[in-house]
N, CA, C and O atoms as a MOPAC input file, in Angstrom:
PM7 MOZYME 1SCF
protein

 N     -2.07300 1    30.85700 1    -7.56600 1
 C     -2.14900 1    29.99500 1    -6.94900 1
 C     -2.31000 1    28.18700 1    -7.54200 1
 O     -1.91300 1    27.22000 1    -8.19300 1
 N     -3.37800 1    28.92800 1    -6.51500 1
 C     -4.27400 1    27.75100 1    -6.33700 1
 C     -5.13700 1    27.04800 1    -7.47200 1
 O     -5.27900 1    25.84800 1    -7.70900 1
 N     -5.72100 1    28.27500 1    -8.15900 1
 C     -6.57500 1    27.82500 1    -9.30300 1
 C     -5.43300 1    27.42200 1   -10.06000 1
 O     -5.46600 1    26.19200 1   -10.07800 1
 N     -4.56100 1    27.78300 1   -10.61600 1
 C     -3.42400 1    27.30200 1   -12.01000 1
 C     -3.26200 1    25.43100 1   -11.32000 1
 O     -3.72500 1    24.40900 1   -11.82500 1
 N     -2.63900 1    25.54900 1   -10.35000 1
 C     -2.14300 1    24.57100 1    -9.28400 1
 C     -3.25000 1    23.31400 1   -10.11100 1
 O     -3.11100 1    22.40000 1   -10.92400 1
 N     -4.37600 1    23.95200 1    -9.31300 1
 C     -5.86600 1    23.46400 1    -9.45000 1
 C     -6.00800 1    22.66300 1   -10.91800 1
 O     -6.60200 1    21.61300 1   -11.16400 1
 N     -5.56100 1    23.17900 1   -11.43100 1
 C     -5.75900 1    23.18100 1   -13.56900 1
 C     -5.23000 1    22.16900 1   -13.54100 1
 O     -5.57300 1    20.98700 1   -13.56100 1
 N     -3.79600 1    23.04400 1   -13.46100 1
 C     -2.45900 1    21.07800 1   -13.51700 1
 C     -2.63200 1    19.65000 1   -13.25300 1
 O     -2.12900 1    18.64600 1   -13.75800 1
 N     -3.89500 1    19.93200 1   -11.87300 1
 C     -4.02100 1    18.84800 1   -11.65300 1
 C     -4.91200 1    18.60600 1   -12.46200 1
 O     -4.63400 1    17.42400 1   -12.26100 1
 N     -5.83300 1    18.55400 1   -13.29300 1
 C     -7.28700 1    18.13200 1   -14.41000 1
 C     -6.40800 1    17.39800 1   -15.44000 1
 O     -6.54800 1    16.27000 1   -15.91400 1
 N     -5.40200 1    18.39400 1   -15.67800 1
 C     -4.88200 1    18.02100 1   -16.55600 1
 C     -3.63500 1    16.39800 1   -16.58000 1
 O     -3.35000 1    15.46000 1   -17.32400 1
 N     -3.21300 1    17.03300 1   -15.04900 1
 C     -2.02000 1    15.20000 1   -14.74700 1
 C     -3.77700 1    14.85500 1   -15.55000 1
 O     -4.19500 1    15.02800 1   -16.69500 1
 N     -4.38000 1    14.35000 1   -14.37000 1
 C     -5.55400 1    13.51500 1   -13.98300 1
 C     -6.13100 1    13.46500 1   -16.12600 1
 O     -7.24500 1    13.95300 1   -15.93500 1
 N     -6.11100 1    13.35100 1   -16.90100 1
 C     -7.02100 1    13.90700 1   -17.83400 1
 C     -5.73000 1    12.96200 1   -19.44600 1
 O     -5.93000 1    12.30100 1   -20.46600 1
 N     -4.54100 1    13.51200 1   -18.69800 1
 C     -4.02500 1    12.42200 1   -19.28500 1
 C     -2.75000 1    11.23200 1   -19.21600 1
 O     -1.59500 1    11.19800 1   -19.64000 1
 N     -3.81100 1    10.09900 1   -18.28200 1
 C     -3.28400 1     8.74300 1   -18.35400 1
 C     -2.11900 1     9.12500 1   -18.46200 1
 O     -1.67600 1     9.07900 1   -19.61000 1
 N     -1.12300 1     9.66900 1   -17.30100 1
 C      0.54500 1     9.71300 1   -17.60800 1
 C      0.83100 1     8.91700 1   -16.09100 1
 O      0.45700 1     9.57000 1   -15.11600 1
 N      1.22700 1     8.06600 1   -15.91000 1
 C      1.41300 1     7.49300 1   -14.33800 1
 C      3.21400 1     8.27400 1   -14.05900 1
 O      3.72800 1     8.61000 1   -12.99200 1
 N      3.57500 1     8.32100 1   -14.95500 1
 C      4.85700 1     9.41400 1   -14.90400 1
 C      4.69100 1    10.60900 1   -14.16200 1
 O      5.71000 1    11.23300 1   -13.86500 1
 N      3.25900 1    11.15900 1   -13.70800 1
 C      3.30000 1    12.23500 1   -13.15100 1
 C      2.30500 1    12.01100 1   -11.83100 1
 O      1.55000 1    12.91300 1   -11.46900 1
 N      2.36100 1    10.91600 1   -11.24600 1
 C      2.26000 1    10.69200 1    -9.98100 1
 C      2.58900 1    11.70300 1    -8.97000 1
 O      2.01500 1    12.55300 1    -8.29000 1
 N      4.50500 1    10.94200 1    -9.29700 1
 C      4.77700 1    11.80700 1    -7.66500 1
 C      4.47700 1    13.10500 1    -7.59000 1
 O      3.95300 1    13.47200 1    -6.53800 1
 N      4.73400 1    14.16200 1    -8.70000 1
 C      3.24700 1    15.63600 1    -8.75300 1
 C      2.56300 1    15.93600 1    -8.16700 1
 O      2.41900 1    16.77200 1    -7.27400 1
 N      1.59700 1    14.65200 1    -9.03800 1
 C      0.42700 1    14.49200 1    -8.18800 1
 C      0.01000 1    14.35100 1    -6.68900 1
 O     -0.88200 1    15.05000 1    -6.20700 1
 N      0.91100 1    13.12400 1    -5.75500 1
 C      0.84200 1    12.86100 1    -4.59800 1
 C      0.91400 1    14.09500 1    -4.27600 1
 O     -0.02900 1    14.83800 1    -4.00100 1
 N      2.55800 1    14.46000 1    -4.31300 1
 C      2.96300 1    15.93900 1    -3.95700 1
 C      2.26300 1    16.95500 1    -2.62300 1
 O      2.34200 1    17.26000 1    -1.43300 1
 N      1.30400 1    17.23700 1    -4.34500 1
 C     -0.09100 1    17.88000 1    -3.90500 1
 C     -1.85400 1    17.45900 1    -3.06900 1
 O     -2.95100 1    18.00300 1    -2.93900 1
 N     -1.30300 1    16.40600 1    -2.75600 1
 C     -2.57500 1    15.44500 1    -1.75000 1
 C     -3.37500 1    15.88300 1    -0.98200 1
 O     -4.60300 1    15.94400 1    -1.03000 1
 N     -2.17500 1    16.40300 1     0.22900 1
 C     -2.87300 1    17.09700 1     1.05000 1
 C     -1.75000 1    18.66600 1     1.00200 1
 O     -0.68200 1    19.05100 1     1.47800 1
 N     -3.02900 1    19.23500 1    -0.05400 1
 C     -2.36000 1    20.49100 1     0.06000 1
 C     -3.50600 1    21.37400 1     1.04100 1
 O     -4.52600 1    20.79200 1     1.41200 1
 N     -3.33100 1    22.36600 1     1.30600 1
 C     -3.74200 1    23.28900 1     2.47300 1
 C     -4.47100 1    23.55800 1     2.44600 1
 O     -5.25900 1    23.73000 1     3.37600 1
 N     -4.71300 1    23.90700 1     0.34100 1
 C     -5.64200 1    24.44000 1    -0.92800 1
 C     -6.38800 1    23.55700 1    -0.73600 1
 O     -6.00800 1    22.56900 1    -1.36400 1
 N     -7.86900 1    23.25500 1     0.18300 1
 C     -8.99900 1    21.88400 1    -0.37000 1
 C    -10.07600 1    22.05900 1    -1.84600 1
 O    -11.21200 1    21.82500 1    -2.25800 1
 N     -8.71000 1    22.66700 1    -2.24200 1
 C     -9.52200 1    22.86300 1    -4.31600 1
 C     -8.88000 1    22.29600 1    -5.01700 1
 O     -9.21300 1    21.69400 1    -6.03800 1
 N     -7.20600 1    22.50000 1    -4.24600 1
 C     -5.54200 1    22.25600 1    -4.59200 1
 C     -5.97400 1    20.79200 1    -4.30900 1
 O     -6.04400 1    20.07900 1    -5.31100 1
 N     -6.44900 1    19.89700 1    -2.43200 1
 C     -6.53400 1    18.51500 1    -2.51100 1
 C     -7.06600 1    17.57500 1    -2.95300 1
 O     -6.91000 1    16.40300 1    -3.29500 1
 N     -8.30000 1    19.01400 1    -2.80400 1
 C     -9.73100 1    16.91200 1    -4.16900 1
 C     -8.89000 1    17.78000 1    -5.42400 1
 O     -7.93200 1    18.37300 1    -4.92800 1
 N     -8.95900 1    17.91200 1    -6.31500 1
 C     -8.03300 1    17.84400 1    -7.33400 1
 C     -6.99200 1    16.69000 1    -7.46800 1
 O     -6.81300 1    15.79700 1    -8.29500 1
 N     -6.28300 1    17.14000 1    -6.13000 1
 C     -4.92500 1    15.96800 1    -6.50500 1
 C     -5.12100 1    14.28700 1    -6.21200 1
 O     -4.52000 1    13.24700 1    -6.48200 1
 N     -6.91800 1    14.90600 1    -5.14900 1
 C     -7.62800 1    13.01900 1    -5.68800 1
 C     -8.11800 1    12.65500 1    -6.29900 1
 O     -8.20700 1    11.44000 1    -6.12300 1
 N     -8.67200 1    13.02900 1    -7.18500 1
 C     -9.62000 1    13.30500 1    -8.32200 1
 C     -8.38200 1    12.15300 1    -9.17600 1
 O     -8.50300 1    10.98400 1    -9.54400 1
 N     -6.97600 1    13.33300 1    -9.26900 1
 C     -6.16800 1    13.35500 1   -10.99300 1
 C     -5.74500 1    12.00800 1   -10.35200 1
 O     -6.18200 1    11.09900 1   -11.05800 1
 N     -5.10800 1    11.56800 1    -9.35900 1
 C     -5.42000 1    10.23800 1    -8.48900 1
 C     -6.28400 1     9.10200 1    -8.99700 1
 O     -5.82800 1     8.27800 1    -9.78900 1
 N     -7.60700 1     9.05000 1    -8.52000 1
 C     -8.21700 1     8.18900 1    -8.88100 1
 C     -8.49000 1     8.08600 1   -10.98700 1
 O     -9.21100 1     7.20300 1   -11.45100 1
 N     -7.95400 1     8.86800 1   -11.68100 1
 C     -8.11700 1     9.66800 1   -13.14800 1
 C     -7.50300 1     9.51900 1   -13.40000 1
 O     -7.49100 1     9.74200 1   -14.61100 1
 N     -5.79300 1     8.85000 1   -12.72400 1
 C     -4.44300 1     8.11900 1   -12.63700 1
 C     -4.97100 1     6.17700 1   -12.79500 1
 O     -4.95800 1     5.31700 1   -13.67500 1
 N     -5.29000 1     6.26300 1   -11.66200 1
 C     -5.79600 1     4.53400 1   -11.53800 1
 C     -5.86300 1     4.33400 1   -10.75200 1
 O     -6.41000 1     3.27400 1   -10.44900 1
 N     -5.13300 1     5.57700 1    -9.35700 1
 C     -4.67300 1     4.54700 1    -8.33000 1
 C     -6.17100 1     5.49300 1    -6.81600 1
 O     -6.32100 1     6.59900 1    -7.33700 1
 N     -6.50900 1     5.49400 1    -6.33300 1
 C     -7.11200 1     5.33400 1    -5.03800 1
 C     -6.27500 1     5.24200 1    -2.96600 1
 O     -5.73700 1     4.46800 1    -2.17400 1
 N     -6.45900 1     5.78700 1    -3.02500 1
 C     -5.99900 1     5.51800 1    -1.22600 1
 C     -6.39400 1     4.23400 1    -0.91600 1
 O     -7.60400 1     4.08500 1    -1.08800 1
 N     -5.80100 1     3.22500 1    -0.51000 1
 C     -5.90300 1     1.98600 1    -0.14600 1
 C     -5.35700 1     1.55400 1     1.43000 1
 O     -4.61400 1     2.25800 1     2.11400 1
 N     -5.92300 1     0.20000 1     1.83200 1
 C     -4.86000 1     0.01000 1     3.06100 1
 C     -4.15900 1    -0.32900 1     2.97600 1
 O     -3.52300 1     0.07300 1     3.95000 1
 N     -3.17300 1    -1.33400 1     2.07300 1
 C     -1.77700 1    -0.58800 1     1.19500 1
 C     -1.54600 1    -0.43600 1     0.47000 1
 O     -2.44900 1    -0.02800 1    -0.26000 1
 N      0.36700 1    -0.61800 1    -0.40200 1
 C      0.74500 1     0.53700 1    -1.20400 1
 C      1.24100 1    -0.81400 1    -1.73400 1
 O      1.91600 1    -1.71300 1    -1.23400 1
 N      0.17400 1    -0.47400 1    -3.93000 1
 C      1.17400 1    -1.94600 1    -4.41900 1
 C      2.50500 1    -1.53200 1    -4.33700 1
 O      3.16200 1    -0.94400 1    -3.47900 1
 N      2.83400 1    -2.17500 1    -5.90600 1
 C      4.35400 1    -2.28900 1    -6.66300 1
 C      4.90100 1    -0.26400 1    -7.01400 1
 O      5.74900 1     0.58300 1    -6.73700 1
 N      3.81300 1    -0.47400 1    -7.68700 1
 C      3.65400 1     0.96500 1    -8.87000 1
 C      3.62800 1     2.02900 1    -8.05100 1
 O      4.19100 1     3.11800 1    -7.93700 1
 N      3.30900 1     1.77900 1    -7.84400 1
 C      3.42700 1     2.86500 1    -6.50700 1
 C      3.83300 1     2.61000 1    -4.54300 1
 O      3.02700 1     3.01900 1    -3.70800 1
 N      4.90100 1     2.03900 1    -4.20200 1
 C      5.13100 1     1.80700 1    -3.49000 1
 C      5.65400 1     2.67200 1    -2.21800 1
 O      6.76300 1     3.13500 1    -2.48500 1
 N      5.23300 1     3.02000 1    -0.98800 1
 C      5.48800 1     4.02200 1    -0.28800 1
 C      4.54900 1     4.27300 1    -0.00800 1
 O      4.63600 1     4.70700 1     1.14000 1
 N      2.92800 1     4.30800 1    -0.54200 1
 C      2.57200 1     5.67400 1    -1.40200 1
 C      0.86800 1     6.27700 1    -0.42500 1
 O      0.37900 1     7.37500 1    -0.16100 1
 N      0.26100 1     4.03000 1    -0.03500 1
 C     -0.78200 1     3.75900 1     1.09100 1
 C     -1.93600 1     3.99100 1    -0.02200 1
 O     -3.12700 1     4.04700 1     0.28400 1
 N     -1.18400 1     4.19400 1    -2.09100 1
 C     -1.76200 1     4.03700 1    -2.88400 1
 C     -2.15000 1     2.84700 1    -3.34800 1
 O     -1.21000 1     2.06100 1    -3.22900 1
 N     -3.36900 1     2.19300 1    -3.96100 1
 C     -3.66900 1     0.52000 1    -4.73100 1
 C     -4.31500 1     0.86500 1    -6.23700 1
 O     -5.36700 1     1.47900 1    -6.41700 1
 N     -3.79100 1     0.54400 1    -6.85600 1
 C     -4.73900 1     0.51700 1    -8.28000 1
 C     -5.75900 1     0.39000 1    -8.09000 1
 O     -6.39400 1    -0.33600 1    -7.32500 1
 N     -5.98100 1     1.02500 1    -8.71200 1
 C     -7.90800 1     0.46200 1    -9.17300 1
 C     -8.69300 1     0.06300 1    -9.81300 1
 O     -9.30800 1     0.71600 1   -10.65700 1
 N     -8.83700 1    -1.04700 1    -9.56600 1
 C     -9.30500 1    -3.19600 1   -10.50400 1
 C     -9.81400 1    -2.12200 1   -11.61400 1
 O    -10.31500 1    -2.51400 1   -12.66800 1

């Protein structure tokens, strides 16, 4: 499971499709460190990073767009 999910997160990040954001966010705190790391990587590729305030496009997630 973990390898497949990790690879899906890489694909999501490479896709550039922000519609995948909810799925990536759901895995940001996964118990498997490789999955959680891949989720953070995918978020960065999708143009988001952990930040102090939510943005309009990621409201309630604690993410801000990367400029």
